[in-house]
Amino acid sequence: LNTDAEGRLILCDALTYVERFKPAAVIDVATLTGACIIALGHVNSGLYARSDALADQLLGAGRKAMDTAWRLPLDDDYQDQLKSNFADMANIGGRPAGSVTAACFLARYTEKYDWAHLDIAG
């Protein structure tokens, strides 16, 4: 486990709490990693979503507001980076794909509703 990734721990608590309200969708906006800046610079935010419909709505809204995002993957191959020998899962996946693995960590707490994560670090 890594104590430097505390923001995602607090956010996953909120994502778990919100389940009791049975939301149609939840969109979190955070600056969890500097890795998104490495991937996208200061031009686009990183967008993660399992739902194509929700992702399309957010991308469209971003274009209209001139605050664009780029959709990034939540593939199972990235989830493997969160395996841990000490806990149920690690809260950080290491240096490669840091923004992706942060979103993968959050995604594990959002199975019961549509969810999107905007990494606005850039």
CSV table of N, CA and C in Angstrom, one decimal:
chain,number,residue,atom,x,y,z
A,1,LEU,N,0.8,-1.2,0.0
A,1,LEU,CA,0.0,0.0,0.0
A,1,LEU,C,0.9,1.2,0.0
A,2,ASN,N,0.3,2.3,-0.5
A,2,ASN,CA,1.1,3.6,-0.6
A,2,ASN,C,0.3,4.7,0.0
A,3,THR,N,0.9,5.4,1.0
A,3,THR,CA,0.3,6.5,1.7
A,3,THR,C,0.2,7.7,0.9
A,4,ASP,N,0.9,7.8,-0.3
A,4,ASP,CA,0.9,9.0,-1.1
A,4,ASP,C,-0.4,9.1,-2.0
A,5,ALA,N,-1.1,8.0,-2.1
A,5,ALA,CA,-2.3,8.0,-2.9
A,5,ALA,C,-3.6,8.1,-2.0
A,6,GLU,N,-3.5,9.1,-1.1
A,6,GLU,CA,-4.6,9.2,-0.2
A,6,GLU,C,-5.9,9.8,-0.8
A,7,GLY,N,-5.8,10.6,-1.8
A,7,GLY,CA,-7.0,11.2,-2.4
A,7,GLY,C,-7.9,10.2,-3.0
A,8,ARG,N,-7.4,9.2,-3.6
A,8,ARG,CA,-8.3,8.1,-4.1
A,8,ARG,C,-8.9,7.3,-3.0
A,9,LEU,N,-8.3,7.2,-1.9
A,9,LEU,CA,-8.9,6.5,-0.7
A,9,LEU,C,-10.1,7.2,-0.2
A,10,ILE,N,-10.0,8.6,-0.1
A,10,ILE,CA,-11.1,9.4,0.3
A,10,ILE,C,-12.2,9.4,-0.7
A,11,LEU,N,-11.9,9.4,-2.0
A,11,LEU,CA,-12.8,9.4,-3.0
A,11,LEU,C,-13.6,8.1,-3.1
A,12,CYS,N,-12.9,7.0,-2.9
A,12,CYS,CA,-13.6,5.7,-3.0
A,12,CYS,C,-14.6,5.6,-1.8
A,13,ASP,N,-14.3,6.2,-0.7
A,13,ASP,CA,-15.2,6.2,0.4
A,13,ASP,C,-16.5,6.9,0.0
A,14,ALA,N,-16.3,8.1,-0.6
A,14,ALA,CA,-17.5,8.8,-1.1
A,14,ALA,C,-18.3,8.1,-2.1
A,15,LEU,N,-17.6,7.4,-3.0
A,15,LEU,CA,-18.2,6.6,-4.1
A,15,LEU,C,-19.0,5.5,-3.5
A,16,THR,N,-18.5,4.9,-2.4
A,16,THR,CA,-19.2,3.8,-1.8
A,16,THR,C,-20.5,4.4,-1.0
A,17,TYR,N,-20.3,5.5,-0.3
A,17,TYR,CA,-21.4,6.1,0.4
A,17,TYR,C,-22.6,6.4,-0.5
A,18,VAL,N,-22.3,7.0,-1.6
A,18,VAL,CA,-23.4,7.4,-2.5
A,18,VAL,C,-24.3,6.3,-3.0
A,19,GLU,N,-23.8,5.1,-3.0
A,19,GLU,CA,-24.6,3.9,-3.4
A,19,GLU,C,-26.0,3.9,-2.7
A,20,ARG,N,-26.0,4.3,-1.4
A,20,ARG,CA,-27.3,4.2,-0.7
A,20,ARG,C,-28.4,5.1,-1.3
A,21,PHE,N,-28.0,6.1,-2.1
A,21,PHE,CA,-29.0,7.0,-2.7
A,21,PHE,C,-29.4,6.5,-4.1
A,22,LYS,N,-28.9,5.4,-4.5
A,22,LYS,CA,-29.3,4.8,-5.8
A,22,LYS,C,-29.2,5.8,-6.9
A,23,PRO,N,-28.1,6.4,-7.2
A,23,PRO,CA,-28.0,7.4,-8.2
A,23,PRO,C,-28.1,6.8,-9.6
A,24,ALA,N,-28.6,7.6,-10.5
A,24,ALA,CA,-28.6,7.2,-11.9
A,24,ALA,C,-27.2,7.2,-12.5
A,25,ALA,N,-26.4,8.2,-12.0
A,25,ALA,CA,-25.0,8.3,-12.5
A,25,ALA,C,-24.2,9.1,-11.4
A,26,VAL,N,-23.0,8.9,-11.4
A,26,VAL,CA,-22.1,9.7,-10.5
A,26,VAL,C,-20.9,10.1,-11.4
A,27,ILE,N,-20.5,11.3,-11.3
A,27,ILE,CA,-19.3,11.8,-12.0
A,27,ILE,C,-18.4,12.5,-11.0
A,28,ASP,N,-17.2,11.9,-10.8
A,28,ASP,CA,-16.3,12.5,-9.9
A,28,ASP,C,-15.2,13.3,-10.7
A,29,VAL,N,-14.8,14.4,-10.1
A,29,VAL,CA,-13.8,15.3,-10.8
A,29,VAL,C,-12.7,15.5,-9.8
A,30,ALA,N,-11.5,15.1,-10.1
A,30,ALA,CA,-10.4,15.1,-9.2
A,30,ALA,C,-9.0,15.3,-9.9
A,31,THR,N,-8.1,15.7,-9.1
A,31,THR,CA,-6.7,15.8,-9.6
A,31,THR,C,-5.9,14.8,-8.9
A,32,LEU,N,-6.1,13.5,-9.2
A,32,LEU,CA,-5.5,12.4,-8.5
A,32,LEU,C,-4.1,12.2,-8.9
A,33,THR,N,-3.7,12.4,-10.1
A,33,THR,CA,-2.4,12.1,-10.5
A,33,THR,C,-1.8,13.1,-11.5
A,34,GLY,N,-0.5,13.3,-11.4
A,34,GLY,CA,0.2,14.1,-12.4
A,34,GLY,C,0.4,13.3,-13.7
A,35,ALA,N,0.1,12.0,-13.6
A,35,ALA,CA,0.3,11.1,-14.8
A,35,ALA,C,-0.6,11.6,-16.0
A,36,CYS,N,-1.7,12.1,-15.7
A,36,CYS,CA,-2.6,12.6,-16.7
A,36,CYS,C,-2.0,13.7,-17.5
A,37,ILE,N,-1.2,14.6,-16.8
A,37,ILE,CA,-0.5,15.7,-17.5
A,37,ILE,C,0.6,15.1,-18.4
A,38,ILE,N,1.2,14.0,-18.0
A,38,ILE,CA,2.2,13.4,-18.9
A,38,ILE,C,1.6,12.8,-20.1
A,39,ALA,N,0.4,12.2,-19.9
A,39,ALA,CA,-0.3,11.6,-21.1
A,39,ALA,C,-1.0,12.7,-22.0
A,40,LEU,N,-1.6,13.7,-21.4
A,40,LEU,CA,-2.4,14.6,-22.2
A,40,LEU,C,-2.0,16.0,-22.2
A,41,GLY,N,-1.0,16.4,-21.4
A,41,GLY,CA,-0.5,17.7,-21.3
A,41,GLY,C,-1.6,18.6,-20.7
A,42,HIS,N,-1.6,19.9,-21.1
A,42,HIS,CA,-2.6,20.8,-20.5
A,42,HIS,C,-3.7,21.1,-21.4
A,43,VAL,N,-4.0,20.2,-22.3
A,43,VAL,CA,-5.0,20.5,-23.4
A,43,VAL,C,-6.3,19.8,-23.0
A,44,ASN,N,-6.3,18.5,-22.7
A,44,ASN,CA,-7.5,17.7,-22.3
A,44,ASN,C,-7.4,17.2,-20.9
A,45,SER,N,-8.6,17.0,-20.3
A,45,SER,CA,-8.7,16.2,-19.1
A,45,SER,C,-8.8,14.8,-19.5
A,46,GLY,N,-8.5,13.9,-18.6
A,46,GLY,CA,-8.7,12.4,-18.9
A,46,GLY,C,-10.1,12.0,-18.4
A,47,LEU,N,-10.8,11.3,-19.3
A,47,LEU,CA,-12.1,10.8,-19.0
A,47,LEU,C,-12.1,9.3,-18.9
A,48,TYR,N,-12.7,8.8,-17.8
A,48,TYR,CA,-12.8,7.3,-17.7
A,48,TYR,C,-14.3,7.0,-17.4
A,49,ALA,N,-14.9,6.1,-18.1
A,49,ALA,CA,-16.3,5.7,-17.9
A,49,ALA,C,-16.5,4.3,-18.5
A,50,ARG,N,-17.3,3.5,-17.8
A,50,ARG,CA,-17.6,2.2,-18.4
A,50,ARG,C,-18.7,2.4,-19.4
A,51,SER,N,-19.6,3.3,-19.2
A,51,SER,CA,-20.8,3.5,-20.1
A,51,SER,C,-20.4,4.4,-21.3
A,52,ASP,N,-20.6,3.9,-22.5
A,52,ASP,CA,-20.4,4.7,-23.6
A,52,ASP,C,-21.3,5.9,-23.7
A,53,ALA,N,-22.5,5.7,-23.3
A,53,ALA,CA,-23.5,6.8,-23.3
A,53,ALA,C,-23.1,8.0,-22.4
A,54,LEU,N,-22.7,7.6,-21.2
A,54,LEU,CA,-22.3,8.7,-20.3
A,54,LEU,C,-21.0,9.4,-20.8
A,55,ALA,N,-20.1,8.6,-21.3
A,55,ALA,CA,-18.9,9.2,-21.8
A,55,ALA,C,-19.2,10.1,-23.0
A,56,ASP,N,-20.1,9.7,-23.9
A,56,ASP,CA,-20.4,10.6,-25.0
A,56,ASP,C,-21.1,11.9,-24.5
A,57,GLN,N,-21.9,11.8,-23.5
A,57,GLN,CA,-22.6,13.0,-23.0
A,57,GLN,C,-21.5,14.0,-22.4
A,58,LEU,N,-20.6,13.4,-21.7
A,58,LEU,CA,-19.5,14.3,-21.1
A,58,LEU,C,-18.6,14.9,-22.1
A,59,LEU,N,-18.2,14.1,-23.1
A,59,LEU,CA,-17.4,14.6,-24.2
A,59,LEU,C,-18.1,15.7,-24.9
A,60,GLY,N,-19.4,15.5,-25.2
A,60,GLY,CA,-20.1,16.5,-25.9
A,60,GLY,C,-20.3,17.8,-25.1
A,61,ALA,N,-20.5,17.7,-23.8
A,61,ALA,CA,-20.7,18.8,-22.9
A,61,ALA,C,-19.3,19.6,-22.9
A,62,GLY,N,-18.2,18.8,-22.8
A,62,GLY,CA,-16.9,19.4,-22.8
A,62,GLY,C,-16.6,20.2,-24.0
A,63,ARG,N,-17.0,19.7,-25.2
A,63,ARG,CA,-16.8,20.4,-26.4
A,63,ARG,C,-17.6,21.7,-26.4
A,64,LYS,N,-18.8,21.7,-26.0
A,64,LYS,CA,-19.7,22.9,-26.0
A,64,LYS,C,-19.1,23.9,-25.0
A,65,ALA,N,-18.5,23.5,-23.9
A,65,ALA,CA,-18.0,24.4,-22.9
A,65,ALA,C,-16.5,24.8,-23.2
A,66,MET,N,-16.0,24.2,-24.3
A,66,MET,CA,-14.6,24.4,-24.6
A,66,MET,C,-13.6,24.0,-23.5
A,67,ASP,N,-14.0,22.9,-22.9
A,67,ASP,CA,-13.2,22.3,-21.8
A,67,ASP,C,-13.2,20.8,-22.1
A,68,THR,N,-12.3,20.4,-23.1
A,68,THR,CA,-12.3,19.1,-23.7
A,68,THR,C,-11.7,18.0,-22.8
A,69,ALA,N,-12.1,16.8,-23.1
A,69,ALA,CA,-11.6,15.6,-22.4
A,69,ALA,C,-11.2,14.6,-23.5
A,70,TRP,N,-10.4,13.6,-23.1
A,70,TRP,CA,-10.1,12.5,-23.9
A,70,TRP,C,-10.4,11.2,-23.2
A,71,ARG,N,-11.1,10.3,-23.8
A,71,ARG,CA,-11.5,9.1,-23.1
A,71,ARG,C,-10.3,8.1,-23.1
A,72,LEU,N,-10.0,7.6,-21.9
A,72,LEU,CA,-8.9,6.7,-21.7
A,72,LEU,C,-9.5,5.4,-21.2
A,73,PRO,N,-8.7,4.3,-21.3
A,73,PRO,CA,-9.3,2.9,-21.1
A,73,PRO,C,-9.3,2.5,-19.6
A,74,LEU,N,-10.3,1.6,-19.4
A,74,LEU,CA,-10.4,1.0,-18.0
A,74,LEU,C,-10.3,-0.6,-18.2
A,75,ASP,N,-9.5,-1.0,-19.2
A,75,ASP,CA,-9.4,-2.4,-19.5
A,75,ASP,C,-8.9,-3.3,-18.3
A,76,ASP,N,-9.3,-4.5,-18.4
A,76,ASP,CA,-8.9,-5.5,-17.3
A,76,ASP,C,-7.4,-5.6,-17.2
A,77,ASP,N,-6.7,-5.5,-18.3
A,77,ASP,CA,-5.2,-5.6,-18.2
A,77,ASP,C,-4.6,-4.6,-17.3
A,78,TYR,N,-5.2,-3.4,-17.2
A,78,TYR,CA,-4.7,-2.4,-16.2
A,78,TYR,C,-5.1,-2.7,-14.8
A,79,GLN,N,-6.3,-3.4,-14.6
A,79,GLN,CA,-6.7,-3.8,-13.3
A,79,GLN,C,-5.7,-4.7,-12.6
A,80,ASP,N,-5.0,-5.5,-13.5
A,80,ASP,CA,-4.0,-6.4,-12.9
A,80,ASP,C,-2.9,-5.7,-12.2
A,81,GLN,N,-2.6,-4.4,-12.5
A,81,GLN,CA,-1.6,-3.7,-11.8
A,81,GLN,C,-1.9,-3.4,-10.4
A,82,LEU,N,-3.2,-3.6,-10.0
A,82,LEU,CA,-3.6,-3.3,-8.6
A,82,LEU,C,-3.6,-4.5,-7.7
A,83,LYS,N,-3.0,-5.6,-8.2
A,83,LYS,CA,-2.9,-6.8,-7.4
A,83,LYS,C,-1.9,-6.6,-6.3
A,84,SER,N,-2.2,-7.2,-5.1
A,84,SER,CA,-1.4,-7.0,-3.9
A,84,SER,C,-1.1,-8.3,-3.2
A,85,ASN,N,0.1,-8.4,-2.7
A,85,ASN,CA,0.4,-9.6,-1.9
A,85,ASN,C,0.0,-9.4,-0.4
A,86,PHE,N,-0.4,-8.2,-0.1
A,86,PHE,CA,-0.7,-7.9,1.3
A,86,PHE,C,-2.1,-7.5,1.6
A,87,ALA,N,-2.8,-7.1,0.6
A,87,ALA,CA,-4.2,-6.6,0.8
A,87,ALA,C,-5.1,-7.1,-0.3
A,88,ASP,N,-6.4,-6.9,-0.2
A,88,ASP,CA,-7.3,-7.3,-1.3
A,88,ASP,C,-6.9,-6.7,-2.6
A,89,MET,N,-6.4,-5.4,-2.5
A,89,MET,CA,-5.9,-4.7,-3.7
A,89,MET,C,-5.0,-3.6,-3.3
A,90,ALA,N,-4.1,-3.2,-4.2
A,90,ALA,CA,-3.2,-2.1,-4.0
A,90,ALA,C,-4.0,-0.8,-4.3
A,91,ASN,N,-3.6,0.3,-3.7
A,91,ASN,CA,-4.3,1.5,-4.0
A,91,ASN,C,-3.6,2.3,-5.1
A,92,ILE,N,-2.4,1.8,-5.5
A,92,ILE,CA,-1.7,2.5,-6.6
A,92,ILE,C,-1.0,1.4,-7.4
A,93,GLY,N,-1.0,1.6,-8.7
A,93,GLY,CA,-0.5,0.5,-9.6
A,93,GLY,C,1.0,0.6,-10.0
A,94,GLY,N,1.7,1.6,-9.6
A,94,GLY,CA,3.0,1.8,-10.0
A,94,GLY,C,3.1,3.0,-11.1
A,95,ARG,N,4.3,3.2,-11.6
A,95,ARG,CA,4.5,4.3,-12.5
A,95,ARG,C,3.8,4.2,-13.9
A,96,PRO,N,3.8,3.0,-14.5
A,96,PRO,CA,3.2,2.9,-15.8
A,96,PRO,C,1.6,3.1,-15.7
A,97,ALA,N,1.1,4.0,-16.6
A,97,ALA,CA,-0.3,4.2,-16.7
A,97,ALA,C,-0.9,4.6,-15.4
A,98,GLY,N,-0.3,5.5,-14.7
A,98,GLY,CA,-0.7,6.0,-13.4
A,98,GLY,C,-2.1,6.5,-13.3
A,99,SER,N,-2.5,7.3,-14.3
A,99,SER,CA,-3.9,7.9,-14.3
A,99,SER,C,-4.9,6.8,-14.5
A,100,VAL,N,-4.5,5.8,-15.4
A,100,VAL,CA,-5.5,4.7,-15.7
A,100,VAL,C,-5.7,3.8,-14.5
A,101,THR,N,-4.6,3.5,-13.8
A,101,THR,CA,-4.7,2.6,-12.6
A,101,THR,C,-5.5,3.3,-11.5
A,102,ALA,N,-5.3,4.6,-11.4
A,102,ALA,CA,-6.1,5.4,-10.4
A,102,ALA,C,-7.6,5.3,-10.7
A,103,ALA,N,-7.9,5.4,-11.9
A,103,ALA,CA,-9.3,5.3,-12.3
A,103,ALA,C,-9.8,3.9,-12.1
A,104,CYS,N,-9.0,2.9,-12.4
A,104,CYS,CA,-9.3,1.5,-12.2
A,104,CYS,C,-9.6,1.2,-10.8
A,105,PHE,N,-8.8,1.8,-9.9
A,105,PHE,CA,-9.1,1.6,-8.5
A,105,PHE,C,-10.4,2.2,-8.1
A,106,LEU,N,-10.8,3.4,-8.6
A,106,LEU,CA,-12.1,4.0,-8.3
A,106,LEU,C,-13.2,3.2,-8.9
A,107,ALA,N,-13.0,2.6,-10.0
A,107,ALA,CA,-14.1,1.9,-10.7
A,107,ALA,C,-14.5,0.7,-9.9
A,108,ARG,N,-13.7,0.2,-9.1
A,108,ARG,CA,-14.1,-1.0,-8.3
A,108,ARG,C,-15.1,-0.7,-7.3
A,109,TYR,N,-15.3,0.6,-7.0
A,109,TYR,CA,-16.3,1.0,-6.0
A,109,TYR,C,-17.6,1.6,-6.6
A,110,THR,N,-17.7,1.4,-7.9
A,110,THR,CA,-18.9,2.0,-8.6
A,110,THR,C,-19.6,1.0,-9.5
A,111,GLU,N,-19.6,-0.2,-9.1
A,111,GLU,CA,-20.3,-1.3,-9.9
A,111,GLU,C,-21.8,-1.1,-9.9
A,112,LYS,N,-22.4,-0.4,-9.0
A,112,LYS,CA,-23.9,-0.4,-8.9
A,112,LYS,C,-24.5,0.8,-9.5
A,113,TYR,N,-23.8,1.6,-10.2
A,113,TYR,CA,-24.3,2.8,-10.9
A,113,TYR,C,-23.4,3.2,-12.0
A,114,ASP,N,-24.0,3.9,-13.0
A,114,ASP,CA,-23.1,4.5,-14.0
A,114,ASP,C,-22.2,5.5,-13.4
A,115,TRP,N,-20.9,5.5,-13.8
A,115,TRP,CA,-19.9,6.4,-13.2
A,115,TRP,C,-18.9,6.8,-14.2
A,116,ALA,N,-18.4,8.0,-14.0
A,116,ALA,CA,-17.3,8.5,-14.8
A,116,ALA,C,-16.4,9.3,-13.9
A,117,HIS,N,-15.1,9.3,-14.3
A,117,HIS,CA,-14.1,10.0,-13.5
A,117,HIS,C,-13.4,10.9,-14.5
A,118,LEU,N,-13.3,12.2,-14.1
A,118,LEU,CA,-12.5,13.2,-14.9
A,118,LEU,C,-11.3,13.5,-14.1
A,119,ASP,N,-10.1,13.2,-14.7
A,119,ASP,CA,-8.8,13.5,-14.1
A,119,ASP,C,-8.5,14.9,-14.7
A,120,ILE,N,-8.6,15.9,-13.9
A,120,ILE,CA,-8.4,17.3,-14.4
A,120,ILE,C,-7.0,17.9,-13.9
A,121,ALA,N,-6.1,17.0,-13.7
A,121,ALA,CA,-4.8,17.4,-13.3
A,121,ALA,C,-4.1,18.4,-14.3
A,122,GLY,N,-4.4,18.3,-15.5
A,122,GLY,CA,-3.8,19.1,-16.6
A,122,GLY,C,-4.4,20.4,-16.7
